[in-house]
mmCIF file of C-alpha atoms in Angstrom:
data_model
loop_
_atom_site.group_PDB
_atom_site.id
_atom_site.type_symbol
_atom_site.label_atom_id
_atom_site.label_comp_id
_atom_site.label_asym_id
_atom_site.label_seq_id
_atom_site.Cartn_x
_atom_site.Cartn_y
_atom_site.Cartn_z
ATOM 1 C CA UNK A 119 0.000 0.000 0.000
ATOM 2 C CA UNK A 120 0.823 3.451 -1.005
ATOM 3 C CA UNK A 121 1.763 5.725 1.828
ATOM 4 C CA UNK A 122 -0.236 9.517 1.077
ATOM 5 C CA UNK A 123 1.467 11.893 -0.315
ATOM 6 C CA UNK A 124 2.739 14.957 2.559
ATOM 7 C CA UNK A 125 1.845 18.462 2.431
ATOM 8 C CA UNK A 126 4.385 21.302 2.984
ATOM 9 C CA UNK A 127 4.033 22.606 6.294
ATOM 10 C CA UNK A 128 3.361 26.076 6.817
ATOM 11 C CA UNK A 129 6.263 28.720 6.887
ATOM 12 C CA UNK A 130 9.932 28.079 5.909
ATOM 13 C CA UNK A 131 10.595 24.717 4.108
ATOM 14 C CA UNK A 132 13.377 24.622 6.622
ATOM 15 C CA UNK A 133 10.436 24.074 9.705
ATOM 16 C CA UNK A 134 10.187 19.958 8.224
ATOM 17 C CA UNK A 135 12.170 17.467 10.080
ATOM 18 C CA UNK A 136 13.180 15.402 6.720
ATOM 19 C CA UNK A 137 14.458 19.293 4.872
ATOM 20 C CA UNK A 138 16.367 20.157 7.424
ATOM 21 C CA UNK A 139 18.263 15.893 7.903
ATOM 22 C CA UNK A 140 18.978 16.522 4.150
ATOM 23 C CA UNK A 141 20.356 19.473 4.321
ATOM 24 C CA UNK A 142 22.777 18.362 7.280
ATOM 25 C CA UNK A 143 24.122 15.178 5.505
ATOM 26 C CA UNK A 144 24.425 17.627 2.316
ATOM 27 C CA UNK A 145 27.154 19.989 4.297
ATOM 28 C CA UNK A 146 28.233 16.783 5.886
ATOM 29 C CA UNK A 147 29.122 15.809 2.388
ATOM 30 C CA UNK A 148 30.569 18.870 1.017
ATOM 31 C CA UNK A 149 32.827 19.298 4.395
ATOM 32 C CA UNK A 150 34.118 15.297 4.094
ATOM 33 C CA UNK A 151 35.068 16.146 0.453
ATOM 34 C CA UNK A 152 36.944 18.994 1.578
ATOM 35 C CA UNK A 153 38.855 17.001 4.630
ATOM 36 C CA UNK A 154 39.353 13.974 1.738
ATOM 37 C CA UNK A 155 41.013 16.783 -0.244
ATOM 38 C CA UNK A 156 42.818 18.357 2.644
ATOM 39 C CA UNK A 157 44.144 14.616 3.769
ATOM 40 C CA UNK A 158 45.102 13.251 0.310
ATOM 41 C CA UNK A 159 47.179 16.351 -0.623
ATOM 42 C CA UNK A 160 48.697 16.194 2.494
ATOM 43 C CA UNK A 161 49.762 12.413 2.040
ATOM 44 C CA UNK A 162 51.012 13.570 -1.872
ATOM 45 C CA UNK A 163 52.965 16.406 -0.331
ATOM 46 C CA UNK A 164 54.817 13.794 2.326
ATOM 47 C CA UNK A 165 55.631 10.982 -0.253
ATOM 48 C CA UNK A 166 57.083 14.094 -2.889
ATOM 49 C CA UNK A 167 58.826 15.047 -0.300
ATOM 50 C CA UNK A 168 60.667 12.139 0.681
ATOM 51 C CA UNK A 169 61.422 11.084 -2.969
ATOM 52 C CA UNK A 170 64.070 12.672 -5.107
ATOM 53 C CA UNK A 171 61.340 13.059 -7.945
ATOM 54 C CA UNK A 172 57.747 12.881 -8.256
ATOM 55 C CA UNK A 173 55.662 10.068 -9.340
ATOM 56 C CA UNK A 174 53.126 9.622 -11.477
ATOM 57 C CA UNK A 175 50.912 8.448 -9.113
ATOM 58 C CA UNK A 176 51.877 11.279 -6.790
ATOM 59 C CA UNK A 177 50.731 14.017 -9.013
ATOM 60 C CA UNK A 178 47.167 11.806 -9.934
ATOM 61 C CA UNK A 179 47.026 11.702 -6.140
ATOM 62 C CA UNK A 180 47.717 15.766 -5.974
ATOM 63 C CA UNK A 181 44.994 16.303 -8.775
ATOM 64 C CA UNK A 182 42.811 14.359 -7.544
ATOM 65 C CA UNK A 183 43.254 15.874 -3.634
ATOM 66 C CA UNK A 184 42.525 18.962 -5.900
ATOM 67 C CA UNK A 185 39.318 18.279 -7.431
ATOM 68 C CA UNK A 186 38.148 17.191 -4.159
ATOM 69 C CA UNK A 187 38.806 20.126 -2.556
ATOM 70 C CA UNK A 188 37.271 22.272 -5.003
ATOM 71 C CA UNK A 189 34.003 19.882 -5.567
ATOM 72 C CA UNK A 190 33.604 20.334 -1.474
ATOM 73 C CA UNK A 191 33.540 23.752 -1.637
ATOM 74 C CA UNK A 192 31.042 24.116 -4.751
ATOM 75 C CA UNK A 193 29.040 21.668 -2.796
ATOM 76 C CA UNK A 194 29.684 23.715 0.709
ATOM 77 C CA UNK A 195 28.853 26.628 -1.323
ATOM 78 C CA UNK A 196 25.721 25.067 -2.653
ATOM 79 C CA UNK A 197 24.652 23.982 0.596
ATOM 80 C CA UNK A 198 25.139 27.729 1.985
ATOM 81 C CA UNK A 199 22.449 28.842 -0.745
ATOM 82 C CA UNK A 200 19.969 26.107 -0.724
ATOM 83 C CA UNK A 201 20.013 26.907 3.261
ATOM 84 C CA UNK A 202 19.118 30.533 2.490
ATOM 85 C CA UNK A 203 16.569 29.789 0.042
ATOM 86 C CA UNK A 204 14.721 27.279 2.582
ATOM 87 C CA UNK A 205 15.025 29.444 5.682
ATOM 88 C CA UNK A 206 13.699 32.217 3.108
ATOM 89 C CA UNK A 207 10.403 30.527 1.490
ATOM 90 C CA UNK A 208 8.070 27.535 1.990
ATOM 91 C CA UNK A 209 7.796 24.606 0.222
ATOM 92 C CA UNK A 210 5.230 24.907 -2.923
ATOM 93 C CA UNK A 211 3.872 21.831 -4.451
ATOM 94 C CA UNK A 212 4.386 22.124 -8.437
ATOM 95 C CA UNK A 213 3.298 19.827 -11.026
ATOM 96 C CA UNK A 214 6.598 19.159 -13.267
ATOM 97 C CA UNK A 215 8.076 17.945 -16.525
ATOM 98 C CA UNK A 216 11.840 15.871 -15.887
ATOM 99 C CA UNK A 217 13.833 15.889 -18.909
ATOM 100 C CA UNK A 218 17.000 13.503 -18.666
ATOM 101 C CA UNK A 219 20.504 14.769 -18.944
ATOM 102 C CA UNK A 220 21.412 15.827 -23.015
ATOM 103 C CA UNK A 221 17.801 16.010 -24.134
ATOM 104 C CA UNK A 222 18.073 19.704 -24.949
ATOM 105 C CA UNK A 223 21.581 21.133 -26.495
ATOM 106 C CA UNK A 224 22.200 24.237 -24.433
ATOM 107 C CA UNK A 225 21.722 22.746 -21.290
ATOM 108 C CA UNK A 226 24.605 20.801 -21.201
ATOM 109 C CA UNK A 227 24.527 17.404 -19.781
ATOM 110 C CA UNK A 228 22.399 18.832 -17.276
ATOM 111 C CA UNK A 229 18.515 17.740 -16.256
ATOM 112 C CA UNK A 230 16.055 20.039 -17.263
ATOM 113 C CA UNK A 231 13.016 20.488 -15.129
ATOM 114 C CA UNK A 232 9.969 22.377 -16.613
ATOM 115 C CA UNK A 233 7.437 23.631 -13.737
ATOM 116 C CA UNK A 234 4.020 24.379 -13.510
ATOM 117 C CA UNK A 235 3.568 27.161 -11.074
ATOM 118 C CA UNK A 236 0.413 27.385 -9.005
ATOM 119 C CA UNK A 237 0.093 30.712 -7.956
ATOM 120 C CA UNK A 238 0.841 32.352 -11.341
ATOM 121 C CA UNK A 239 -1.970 30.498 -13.383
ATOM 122 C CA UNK A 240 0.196 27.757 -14.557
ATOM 123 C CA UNK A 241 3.407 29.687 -16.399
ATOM 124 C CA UNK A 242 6.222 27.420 -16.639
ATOM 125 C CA UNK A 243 9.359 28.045 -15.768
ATOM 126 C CA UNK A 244 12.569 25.973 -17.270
ATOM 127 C CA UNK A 245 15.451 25.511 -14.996
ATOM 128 C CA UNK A 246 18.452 23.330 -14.868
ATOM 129 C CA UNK A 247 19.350 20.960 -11.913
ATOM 130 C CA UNK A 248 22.629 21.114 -10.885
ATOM 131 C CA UNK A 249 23.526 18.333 -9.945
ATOM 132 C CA UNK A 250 25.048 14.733 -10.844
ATOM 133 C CA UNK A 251 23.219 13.027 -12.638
ATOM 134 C CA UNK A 252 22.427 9.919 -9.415
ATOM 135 C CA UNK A 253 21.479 12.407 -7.920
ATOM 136 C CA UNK A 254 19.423 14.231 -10.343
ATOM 137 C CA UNK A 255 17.660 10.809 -11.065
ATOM 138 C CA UNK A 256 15.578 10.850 -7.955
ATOM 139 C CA UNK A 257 12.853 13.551 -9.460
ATOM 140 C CA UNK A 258 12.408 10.922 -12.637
ATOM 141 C CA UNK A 259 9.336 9.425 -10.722
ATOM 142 C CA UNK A 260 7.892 13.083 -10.195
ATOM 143 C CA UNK A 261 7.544 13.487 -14.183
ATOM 144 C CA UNK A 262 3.838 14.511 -14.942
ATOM 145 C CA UNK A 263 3.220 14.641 -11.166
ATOM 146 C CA UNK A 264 4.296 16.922 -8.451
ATOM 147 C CA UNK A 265 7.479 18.502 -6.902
ATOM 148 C CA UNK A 266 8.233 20.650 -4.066
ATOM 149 C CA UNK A 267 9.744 23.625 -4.667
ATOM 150 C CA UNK A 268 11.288 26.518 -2.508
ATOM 151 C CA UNK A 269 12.646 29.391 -3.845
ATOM 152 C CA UNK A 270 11.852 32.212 -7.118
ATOM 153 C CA UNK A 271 10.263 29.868 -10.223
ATOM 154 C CA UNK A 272 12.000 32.436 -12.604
ATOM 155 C CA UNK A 273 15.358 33.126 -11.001
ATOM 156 C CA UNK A 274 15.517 29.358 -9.574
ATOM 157 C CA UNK A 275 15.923 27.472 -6.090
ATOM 158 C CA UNK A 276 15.890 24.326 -4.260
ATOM 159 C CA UNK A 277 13.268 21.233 -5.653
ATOM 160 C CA UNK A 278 12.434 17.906 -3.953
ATOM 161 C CA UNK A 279 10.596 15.023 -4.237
ATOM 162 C CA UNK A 280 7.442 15.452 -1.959
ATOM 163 C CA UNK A 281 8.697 15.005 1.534
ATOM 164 C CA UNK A 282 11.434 17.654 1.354
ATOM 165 C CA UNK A 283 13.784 14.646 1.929
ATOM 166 C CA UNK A 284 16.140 14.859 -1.169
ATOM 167 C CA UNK A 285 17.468 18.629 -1.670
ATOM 168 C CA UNK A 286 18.841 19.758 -4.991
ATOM 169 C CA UNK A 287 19.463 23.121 -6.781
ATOM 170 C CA UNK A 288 18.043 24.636 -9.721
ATOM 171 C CA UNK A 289 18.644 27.649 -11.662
ATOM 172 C CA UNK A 290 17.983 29.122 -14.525
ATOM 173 C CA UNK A 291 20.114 27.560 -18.137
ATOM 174 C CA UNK A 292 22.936 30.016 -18.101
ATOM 175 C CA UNK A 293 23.888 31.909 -21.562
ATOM 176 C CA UNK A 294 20.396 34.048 -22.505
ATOM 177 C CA UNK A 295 20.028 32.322 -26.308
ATOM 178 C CA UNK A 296 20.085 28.509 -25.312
ATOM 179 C CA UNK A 297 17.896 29.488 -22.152
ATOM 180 C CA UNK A 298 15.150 30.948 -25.142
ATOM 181 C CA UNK A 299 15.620 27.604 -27.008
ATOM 182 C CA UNK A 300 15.645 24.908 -24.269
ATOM 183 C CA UNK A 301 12.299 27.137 -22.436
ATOM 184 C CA UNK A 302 10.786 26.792 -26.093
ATOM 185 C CA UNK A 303 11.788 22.970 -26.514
ATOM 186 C CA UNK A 304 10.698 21.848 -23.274
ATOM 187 C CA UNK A 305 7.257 23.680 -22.746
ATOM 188 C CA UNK A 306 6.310 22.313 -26.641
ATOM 189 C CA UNK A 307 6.070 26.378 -27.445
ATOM 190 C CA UNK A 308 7.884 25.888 -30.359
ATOM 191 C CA UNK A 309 8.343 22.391 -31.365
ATOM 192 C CA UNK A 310 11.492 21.573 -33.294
ATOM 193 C CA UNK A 311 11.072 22.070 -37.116
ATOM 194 C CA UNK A 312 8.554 25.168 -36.497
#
C-alpha cells in the first residue's frame, strides 16, 4: 500500500524534520570532500617530499586531492544557498516535466526540469538541476506529477521530491540564447522544425 502523499508545512521549508536531515548530511558531504582533499594532498605532499622526484601516481594523487577540494567547496557553497533559500520561502507543491541529462543542447549534460507554477496560473518556468546526474535521477518518478519547490520559479531554487527529503538546486540555463531555445523545446512552445 501506497503511503499519502505529505503536504508542505506552513512557513519556511526549513520548519520539516526530513528538509532540514537533508540538508545536514548535504554539508556533511561537502565538508568530508573537503577534509578527503585536505588529507590526500597532504599524504602527496609527504611521499614528494621524501622522494628525489615525483611520481606519477603522486601528481594523480595531488589532482585528484585537488578536485576534491574544489568539488567540497562548490558543494559547501551550494549547501550555503539552498540553506538561504529554505530558511527564506516555503515549500510549494508544483506539477513538473523531468527531462534527462542531453535532451536539450544548451543545457549541457544537465537535467532540465519544466514547472508548472500554481500561484501564477500555470506559467512554466525551465530551470536546470545542478547536480550529478544519481542524484538528479531521484525527481524521474515526479515526471507529470508533483514537486516541491522553494525558492523564485524564474530566477531558480531548491526542488524535492514530496517530503522535502532529497534537496537539490536549480537555476535558470545560463547563456540568454540557449535558455530561449531549451524554455521553447521543453514547454512544446515551439516544437522543433517550427
Amino acid at each position: 500500500m501506497r503511503s499519502p502523499v505529505p503536504s508542505p508545512p506552513e512557513g519556511s521549508a526549513l520548519a520539516r524534520a526530513e528538509t532540514r536531515r537533508a540538508l545536514r548530511g548535504y554539508r556533511l558531504r561537502a565538508w568530508l570532500l573537503i577534509l578527503l582533499g585536505l588529507v590526500a594532498y597532504a599524504g602527496a605532499w609527504s611521499v614528494e617530499r621524501h622522494t628525489d622526484l615525483p611520481s606519477v601516481a603522486t601528481l594523480a594523487l595531488i589532482l585528484a586531492s585537488g578536485g576534491a577540494g574544489v568539488f567540497g567547496l562548490v558543494t559547501h557553497f551550494q549547501a550555503t544557498r539552498m540553506r538561504r533559500a529554505l530558511v527564506r520561502r516555503p515549500w510549494v507543491p508544483c506539477a513538473c516535466r523531468f527531462h534527462d541529462p542531453g535532451c536539450f543542447p544548451g543545457a549541457g549534460n544537465q537535467p532540465v526540469l519544466v514547472l508548472i507554477d500554481p500561484a501564477r496560473d500555470g506559467a512554466q518556468h525551465v530551470l536546470a538541476v545542478v547536480a550529478t546526474a544519481r542524484r538528479a535521477r531521484r525527481l524521474r518518478p515526479c515526471d507529470g506529477a508533483e514537486v516541491w519547490f522553494a525558492g523564485d520559479p524564474a530566477r531558480g531554487g531548491v526542488v524535492s521530491p514530496p517530503g522535502g527529503g532529497h534537496l537539490l538546486w536549480t537555476r535558470p540555463v545560463l547563456l540568454r540564447p540557449w535558455n530561449k531555445y531549451v524554455k521553447q523545446q521543453a514547454t512544446g512552445t515551439n516544437p522543433a522544425g517550427a
